[in-house]
Amino acid sequence: MDKLAVEGGKPVREKPFPPRILFDEKEKEAVLELIEKMMTGPEVIDLYGTGPEVEAYKQEFATFFGARFATPTTSGTAAIHAALGSLRLEPGTEVITSPITDPGTVAPILMQNCIPVFADVDYDTLKITAASIEKMITEKTRVLIPVHLAGQPCDMNPIMELAKQHNL
């Protein structure tokens, strides 16, 4: 490669990545219906994120995943913080995750007085693997937080097998 594509060289990709549209008309209609209810009726979602619509969502979510309970959160960061908090980890516990992430993955680890440990990412996928995770496991490791990147999941089957082997 003599030149970068922006300087007239051959592009690595000829076809753009597909758009990340995660919603369709069904979701659009549901959101518009909820907004209409909020504007014209009694409070369906209050300042604290509770109300009949949230309760209905919690139940549907739990049922979908075959769980008895579900707890909605305001973000992925809050979800990680709640999940780690529910484990009641000892200060200094090691949590293995990816170095390619945003602060929302690492901040909850630190907020629980735990130590983030970064496993190397695969060169082709930019995601951590069971092999890279295994190299980082110590007697202080209790949790793995794989980071799925750009809508592409980590290879979870080997990661889950490794987690079972080490009781993580």
Phi, psi and omega in degrees: 000117181270323183226151171290156180301323180293345178253016178102000178283176181286127178292150176290322179241135175268329183255129180296155173298149178292152179294151179265066178270113185257000184236154174232193183298326180300312179294319179300314180297319180296318179294315179297321178296318179295318178299317178300315178299319182292328182278332189244344186242191176294167184300118178259335172221122182269183182303331184264010177074031176239172180137175185298324179292320179293318179299319179296318179297315179303314182294316178298318180296312179299316180298315181303320182265005178069030180253159177279330185224159172214145178234109178289148176231168184275347183194169174296324178300313179296323179295316178296317180299315180295317180297313179295319178299323181292340180279345180051055182286146176290144174305138181092356176298140179268135178238117181272132179212189181266144173283344178261092183199186175251173182300340181294343175273319187276322183304314179297328177298311180294322181294339177265014180060032177254172184247119175287134177238126185261121174274148178296150177263154175291136183302320184278325186258342184063025179237154177288156182233166177303319181296317181288328177293314184303325180295338186260352184289130175232183178292345179267354182284130178231340189221144171242136172234088175293144179249118176276133191243132175055039178079004181250122183283156170294162175283091192284332182302308178294328178293317179295322177297316177298316179300317178297317181301326184254010179054048180257000000 
